[in-house]
PDB file of C-alpha atoms in Angstrom:
ATOM      1  CA  MET A   1      32.040  26.031  16.803  1.00 47.00           C
ATOM      2  CA  ALA A   2      29.636  23.181  17.679  1.00 49.00           C
ATOM      3  CA  THR A   3      26.838  25.729  17.892  1.00 57.00           C
ATOM      4  CA  ASN A   4      27.547  26.831  14.310  1.00 70.00           C
ATOM      5  CA  ILE A   5      27.507  23.232  13.097  1.00 75.00           C
ATOM      6  CA  GLU A   6      24.185  22.600  14.822  1.00 77.00           C
ATOM      7  CA  GLN A   7      22.723  25.756  13.261  1.00 79.00           C
ATOM      8  CA  PHE A   8      24.037  24.703   9.844  1.00 79.00           C
ATOM      9  CA  LYS A   9      22.316  21.322  10.303  1.00 80.00           C
ATOM     10  CA  VAL A  10      19.036  22.979  11.271  1.00 79.00           C
ATOM     11  CA  ASN A  11      19.306  25.240   8.220  1.00 81.00           C
ATOM     12  CA  LEU A  12      20.117  22.234   6.027  1.00 82.00           C
ATOM     13  CA  ALA A  13      16.987  20.429   7.186  1.00 81.00           C
ATOM     14  CA  THR A  14      14.928  23.512   6.310  1.00 82.00           C
ATOM     15  CA  TYR A  15      16.496  23.786   2.857  1.00 85.00           C
ATOM     16  CA  VAL A  16      15.926  20.085   2.147  1.00 83.00           C
ATOM     17  CA  GLU A  17      12.251  20.387   3.146  1.00 85.00           C
ATOM     18  CA  GLN A  18      11.871  23.472   0.951  1.00 86.00           C
ATOM     19  CA  LEU A  19      13.464  21.620  -1.975  1.00 84.00           C
ATOM     20  CA  SER A  20      11.032  18.757  -1.445  1.00 84.00           C
ATOM     21  CA  GLN A  21       8.107  21.182  -1.580  1.00 86.00           C
ATOM     22  CA  VAL A  22       9.454  22.787  -4.762  1.00 86.00           C
ATOM     23  CA  ASP A  23       9.858  19.314  -6.319  1.00 84.00           C
ATOM     24  CA  ALA A  24       6.256  18.530  -5.420  1.00 85.00           C
ATOM     25  CA  ALA A  25       5.082  21.807  -6.980  1.00 85.00           C
ATOM     26  CA  LEU A  26       7.093  21.059 -10.132  1.00 86.00           C
ATOM     27  CA  THR A  27       5.217  17.772 -10.585  1.00 83.00           C
ATOM     28  CA  VAL A  28       2.089  19.873 -11.113  1.00 84.00           C
ATOM     29  CA  ASP A  29       3.731  22.653 -13.158  1.00 85.00           C
ATOM     30  CA  PRO A  30       7.032  21.341 -14.618  1.00 86.00           C
ATOM     31  CA  GLU A  31       7.409  24.317 -16.989  1.00 91.00           C
ATOM     32  CA  ASN A  32       7.327  26.939 -14.207  1.00 90.00           C
ATOM     33  CA  GLU A  33      10.555  28.920 -14.651  1.00 92.00           C
ATOM     34  CA  GLU A  34      10.458  30.475 -11.176  1.00 91.00           C
ATOM     35  CA  LEU A  35      10.142  27.073  -9.508  1.00 90.00           C
ATOM     36  CA  THR A  36      12.892  25.630 -11.700  1.00 91.00           C
ATOM     37  CA  LYS A  37      15.211  28.503 -10.740  1.00 91.00           C
ATOM     38  CA  LEU A  38      14.275  28.109  -7.074  1.00 90.00           C
ATOM     39  CA  LYS A  39      15.080  24.389  -7.263  1.00 89.00           C
ATOM     40  CA  THR A  40      18.512  25.150  -8.735  1.00 90.00           C
ATOM     41  CA  ASP A  41      19.190  27.816  -6.092  1.00 90.00           C
ATOM     42  CA  LEU A  42      18.101  25.543  -3.231  1.00 88.00           C
ATOM     43  CA  ALA A  43      20.288  22.697  -4.520  1.00 87.00           C
ATOM     44  CA  GLU A  44      23.255  25.086  -4.520  1.00 89.00           C
ATOM     45  CA  VAL A  45      22.469  26.337  -1.000  1.00 87.00           C
ATOM     46  CA  ILE A  46      22.193  22.729   0.225  1.00 83.00           C
ATOM     47  CA  GLU A  47      25.550  21.870  -1.345  1.00 85.00           C
ATOM     48  CA  LEU A  48      27.208  24.937   0.220  1.00 85.00           C
ATOM     49  CA  THR A  49      25.679  24.228   3.628  1.00 81.00           C
ATOM     50  CA  GLU A  50      26.874  20.616   3.508  1.00 81.00           C
ATOM     51  CA  GLU A  51      30.360  21.912   2.678  1.00 82.00           C
ATOM     52  CA  LEU A  52      30.227  24.311   5.656  1.00 80.00           C
ATOM     53  CA  ILE A  53      29.281  21.429   7.933  1.00 78.00           C
ATOM     54  CA  ARG A  54      32.166  19.304   6.613  1.00 81.00           C
ATOM     55  CA  GLN A  55      34.660  22.165   6.974  1.00 80.00           C
ATOM     56  CA  ASN A  56      33.603  23.006  10.523  1.00 77.00           C
ATOM     57  CA  ALA A  57      33.245  19.448  11.820  1.00 69.00           C
ATOM     58  CA  PRO A  58      35.924  18.314  14.277  1.00 64.00           C
ATOM     59  CA  ALA A  59      38.389  15.851  12.728  1.00 50.00           C
ATOM     60  CA  ASN A  60      36.854  12.792  14.418  1.00 38.00           C
ATOM     61  CA  GLU A  61      33.381  13.701  13.083  1.00 46.00           C
ATOM     62  CA  THR A  62      34.389  14.186   9.441  1.00 43.00           C
ATOM     63  CA  GLN A  63      33.606  10.546   8.561  1.00 42.00           C
ATOM     64  CA  GLN A  64      30.195  10.804  10.237  1.00 45.00           C
ATOM     65  CA  ALA A  65      29.239  14.153   8.669  1.00 45.00           C
ATOM     66  CA  ALA A  66      27.478  12.745   5.603  1.00 48.00           C
ATOM     67  CA  SER A  67      25.185  10.452   7.596  1.00 49.00           C
ATOM     68  CA  ALA A  68      24.601  13.152  10.232  1.00 47.00           C
ATOM     69  CA  GLU A  69      23.565  15.626   7.513  1.00 49.00           C
ATOM     70  CA  SER A  70      21.123  13.094   6.138  1.00 49.00           C
ATOM     71  CA  SER A  71      19.640  12.485   9.589  1.00 48.00           C
ATOM     72  CA  ALA A  72      19.437  16.202  10.317  1.00 47.00           C
ATOM     73  CA  ALA A  73      17.771  16.833   6.984  1.00 48.00           C
ATOM     74  CA  SER A  74      15.059  14.281   7.693  1.00 46.00           C
ATOM     75  CA  GLY A  75      14.671  15.411  11.286  1.00 46.00           C
ATOM     76  CA  THR A  76      15.302  11.907  12.608  1.00 43.00           C
ATOM     77  CA  GLN A  77      18.185  10.014  14.156  1.00 42.00           C
ATOM     78  CA  THR A  78      17.865   7.034  11.809  1.00 49.00           C
ATOM     79  CA  GLU A  79      17.015   6.922   8.126  1.00 65.00           C
ATOM     80  CA  ARG A  80      13.764   5.070   7.356  1.00 78.00           C
ATOM     81  CA  THR A  81      13.753   2.592   4.490  1.00 87.00           C
ATOM     82  CA  TRP A  82      10.428   2.623   2.673  1.00 90.00           C
ATOM     83  CA  SER A  83       8.945  -0.276   0.717  1.00 89.00           C
ATOM     84  CA  SER A  84       5.994  -0.800  -1.570  1.00 90.00           C
ATOM     85  CA  GLY A  85       2.839  -1.174   0.529  1.00 92.00           C
ATOM     86  CA  ASP A  86       4.088   0.914   3.476  1.00 93.00           C
ATOM     87  CA  LYS A  87       1.605   3.382   4.974  1.00 92.00           C
ATOM     88  CA  CYS A  88       3.038   6.855   5.357  1.00 92.00           C
ATOM     89  CA  MET A  89       2.270  10.568   5.191  1.00 89.00           C
ATOM     90  CA  ALA A  90       3.189  12.420   1.981  1.00 88.00           C
ATOM     91  CA  ILE A  91       2.876  15.951   0.664  1.00 84.00           C
ATOM     92  CA  TRP A  92      -0.021  16.497  -1.731  1.00 81.00           C
ATOM     93  CA  SER A  93       1.315  18.835  -4.429  1.00 76.00           C
ATOM     94  CA  ASN A  94      -1.839  20.953  -4.676  1.00 74.00           C
ATOM     95  CA  ASP A  95      -1.594  22.380  -1.163  1.00 72.00           C
ATOM     96  CA  GLY A  96       1.804  21.296   0.229  1.00 76.00           C
ATOM     97  CA  GLN A  97       0.199  19.528   3.219  1.00 80.00           C
ATOM     98  CA  TYR A  98       0.849  15.981   4.456  1.00 83.00           C
ATOM     99  CA  TYR A  99      -1.879  13.355   3.950  1.00 86.00           C
ATOM    100  CA  PRO A 100      -2.097   9.611   4.657  1.00 89.00           C
ATOM    101  CA  CYS A 101      -1.087   7.378   1.774  1.00 91.00           C
ATOM    102  CA  THR A 102       0.460   4.079   0.753  1.00 93.00           C
ATOM    103  CA  VAL A 103       3.752   3.686  -1.104  1.00 94.00           C
ATOM    104  CA  ASP A 104       3.027   2.088  -4.480  1.00 93.00           C
ATOM    105  CA  GLU A 105       6.536   1.916  -5.921  1.00 93.00           C
ATOM    106  CA  ILE A 106      10.045   3.070  -5.028  1.00 91.00           C
ATOM    107  CA  LEU A 107      11.868   4.450  -8.073  1.00 90.00           C
ATOM    108  CA  GLU A 108      15.640   4.451  -8.632  1.00 88.00           C
ATOM    109  CA  ASP A 109      15.905   8.252  -8.849  1.00 89.00           C
ATOM    110  CA  GLY A 110      14.981   8.778  -5.166  1.00 87.00           C
ATOM    111  CA  THR A 111      11.291   9.303  -5.826  1.00 90.00           C
ATOM    112  CA  CYS A 112       8.302   7.080  -5.199  1.00 93.00           C
ATOM    113  CA  SER A 113       4.719   6.733  -6.304  1.00 93.00           C
ATOM    114  CA  VAL A 114       2.144   7.093  -3.516  1.00 94.00           C
ATOM    115  CA  ASN A 115      -1.620   6.632  -3.450  1.00 92.00           C
ATOM    116  CA  PHE A 116      -3.524   8.926  -1.070  1.00 88.00           C
ATOM    117  CA  GLU A 117      -5.839   7.061   1.292  1.00 84.00           C
ATOM    118  CA  GLY A 118      -9.503   7.133   0.324  1.00 76.00           C
ATOM    119  CA  TYR A 119      -9.071   9.463  -2.653  1.00 75.00           C
ATOM    120  CA  ASN A 120      -7.680   7.219  -5.407  1.00 77.00           C
ATOM    121  CA  GLN A 121      -5.220  10.035  -6.112  1.00 84.00           C
ATOM    122  CA  SER A 122      -1.633   9.061  -6.971  1.00 89.00           C
ATOM    123  CA  GLU A 123       1.475  11.235  -7.177  1.00 90.00           C
ATOM    124  CA  VAL A 124       5.221  10.898  -7.474  1.00 91.00           C
ATOM    125  CA  THR A 125       7.146  12.485  -4.605  1.00 89.00           C
ATOM    126  CA  GLN A 126      10.614  12.472  -3.051  1.00 89.00           C
ATOM    127  CA  VAL A 127      11.220   9.458  -0.780  1.00 90.00           C
ATOM    128  CA  SER A 128      13.129  11.773   1.569  1.00 88.00           C
ATOM    129  CA  SER A 129       9.974  13.828   2.165  1.00 87.00           C
ATOM    130  CA  LEU A 130       7.874  10.879   3.397  1.00 91.00           C
ATOM    131  CA  GLN A 131       6.924  10.826   7.068  1.00 90.00           C
ATOM    132  CA  PRO A 132       5.807   7.888   9.218  1.00 90.00           C
ATOM    133  CA  TYR A 133       2.072   7.163   9.187  1.00 86.00           C
ATOM    134  CA  ASP A 134       0.299   9.003  12.004  1.00 82.00           C
ATOM    135  CA  PRO A 135      -3.270   7.744  12.624  1.00 81.00           C
ATOM    136  CA  ALA A 136      -4.316  10.894  14.535  1.00 79.00           C
ATOM    137  CA  ARG A 137      -3.001  13.182  11.828  1.00 77.00           C
ATOM    138  CA  ALA A 138      -4.523  10.940   9.145  1.00 74.00           C
ATOM    139  CA  LYS A 139      -7.961  11.263  10.723  1.00 72.00           C
ATOM    140  CA  GLU A 140      -7.540  15.040  10.990  1.00 73.00           C
ATOM    141  CA  THR A 141      -6.607  15.427   7.319  1.00 68.00           C
ATOM    142  CA  ARG A 142      -8.863  12.740   5.835  1.00 60.00           C
ATOM    143  CA  ASN A 143     -11.580  15.187   4.785  1.00 51.00           C
ATOM    144  CA  LYS A 144      -9.268  17.956   3.572  1.00 53.00           C
ATOM    145  CA  LEU A 145      -7.967  16.370   0.386  1.00 45.00           C
ATOM    146  CA  VAL A 146      -9.911  17.400  -2.695  1.00 42.00           C
ATOM    147  CA  SER A 147      -9.590  15.429  -5.913  1.00 41.00           C
ATOM    148  CA  VAL A 148      -8.748  17.520  -8.936  1.00 41.00           C
ATOM    149  CA  CYS A 149      -9.553  16.399 -12.465  1.00 42.00           C
ATOM    150  CA  TYR A 150      -8.096  18.261 -15.425  1.00 44.00           C
ATOM    151  CA  ILE A 151     -10.147  18.473 -18.593  1.00 47.00           C
ATOM    152  CA  SER A 152      -8.329  20.529 -21.221  1.00 44.00           C
ATOM    153  CA  ASP A 153      -7.322  23.740 -19.456  1.00 49.00           C
ATOM    154  CA  THR A 154     -10.223  23.706 -17.016  1.00 49.00           C
ATOM    155  CA  LYS A 155      -9.968  22.473 -13.426  1.00 48.00           C
ATOM    156  CA  ILE A 156     -12.987  20.620 -12.166  1.00 47.00           C
ATOM    157  CA  PHE A 157     -13.049  20.139  -8.412  1.00 44.00           C
ATOM    158  CA  THR A 158     -14.939  17.221  -6.915  1.00 44.00           C
ATOM    159  CA  LEU A 159     -15.663  16.806  -3.222  1.00 41.00           C
TER     160      LEU A 159
END
C-alpha cells in the first residue's frame, strides 16, 4: 500500500507542475479554450489524486497527508516562503523554461510578480512553481530569454 501512496505522490507532483505550466500559458493566451479545459481537468485530477492519498494513508499519517502532498508536489521536504526581493528561478510563459528572476510582489491569490534578470521582462506566475535561485543554471539560461514586444497583432522579437 505504501508503494501506491508514493506513486500517487509522484503523480501529484507531476500534475501540479503541469497545472503550473498551463497557468503560465494562460497568462499569455487567457482566451484559449483548450488550455482552460486542460486547467479544469488537471485541477480535477489533482483533487482526485489527493483524495486517493488521503484514503490510502495509514491512520497515523492522515493528519500529515495535506502537508506531505504539498511537499511532494513541490519536490522538496520543506515549503519555501518567498518574499519580495528574493532571487529565484521562474517559468517564462513563452517557452515554459526556468530563468533567473527576482520576486517583485507576492499576491494573495497564490501568484507573484517576477522580473527576469537582465531582460526587464515581468510576468505573474504561481508561487508554487518558483524554484530556488541556481547560479549555474542562471548563467546557462541567461542568453536564451528573448524579449517579446506586442504591437497590435504583430510580434516583434528583439535580441
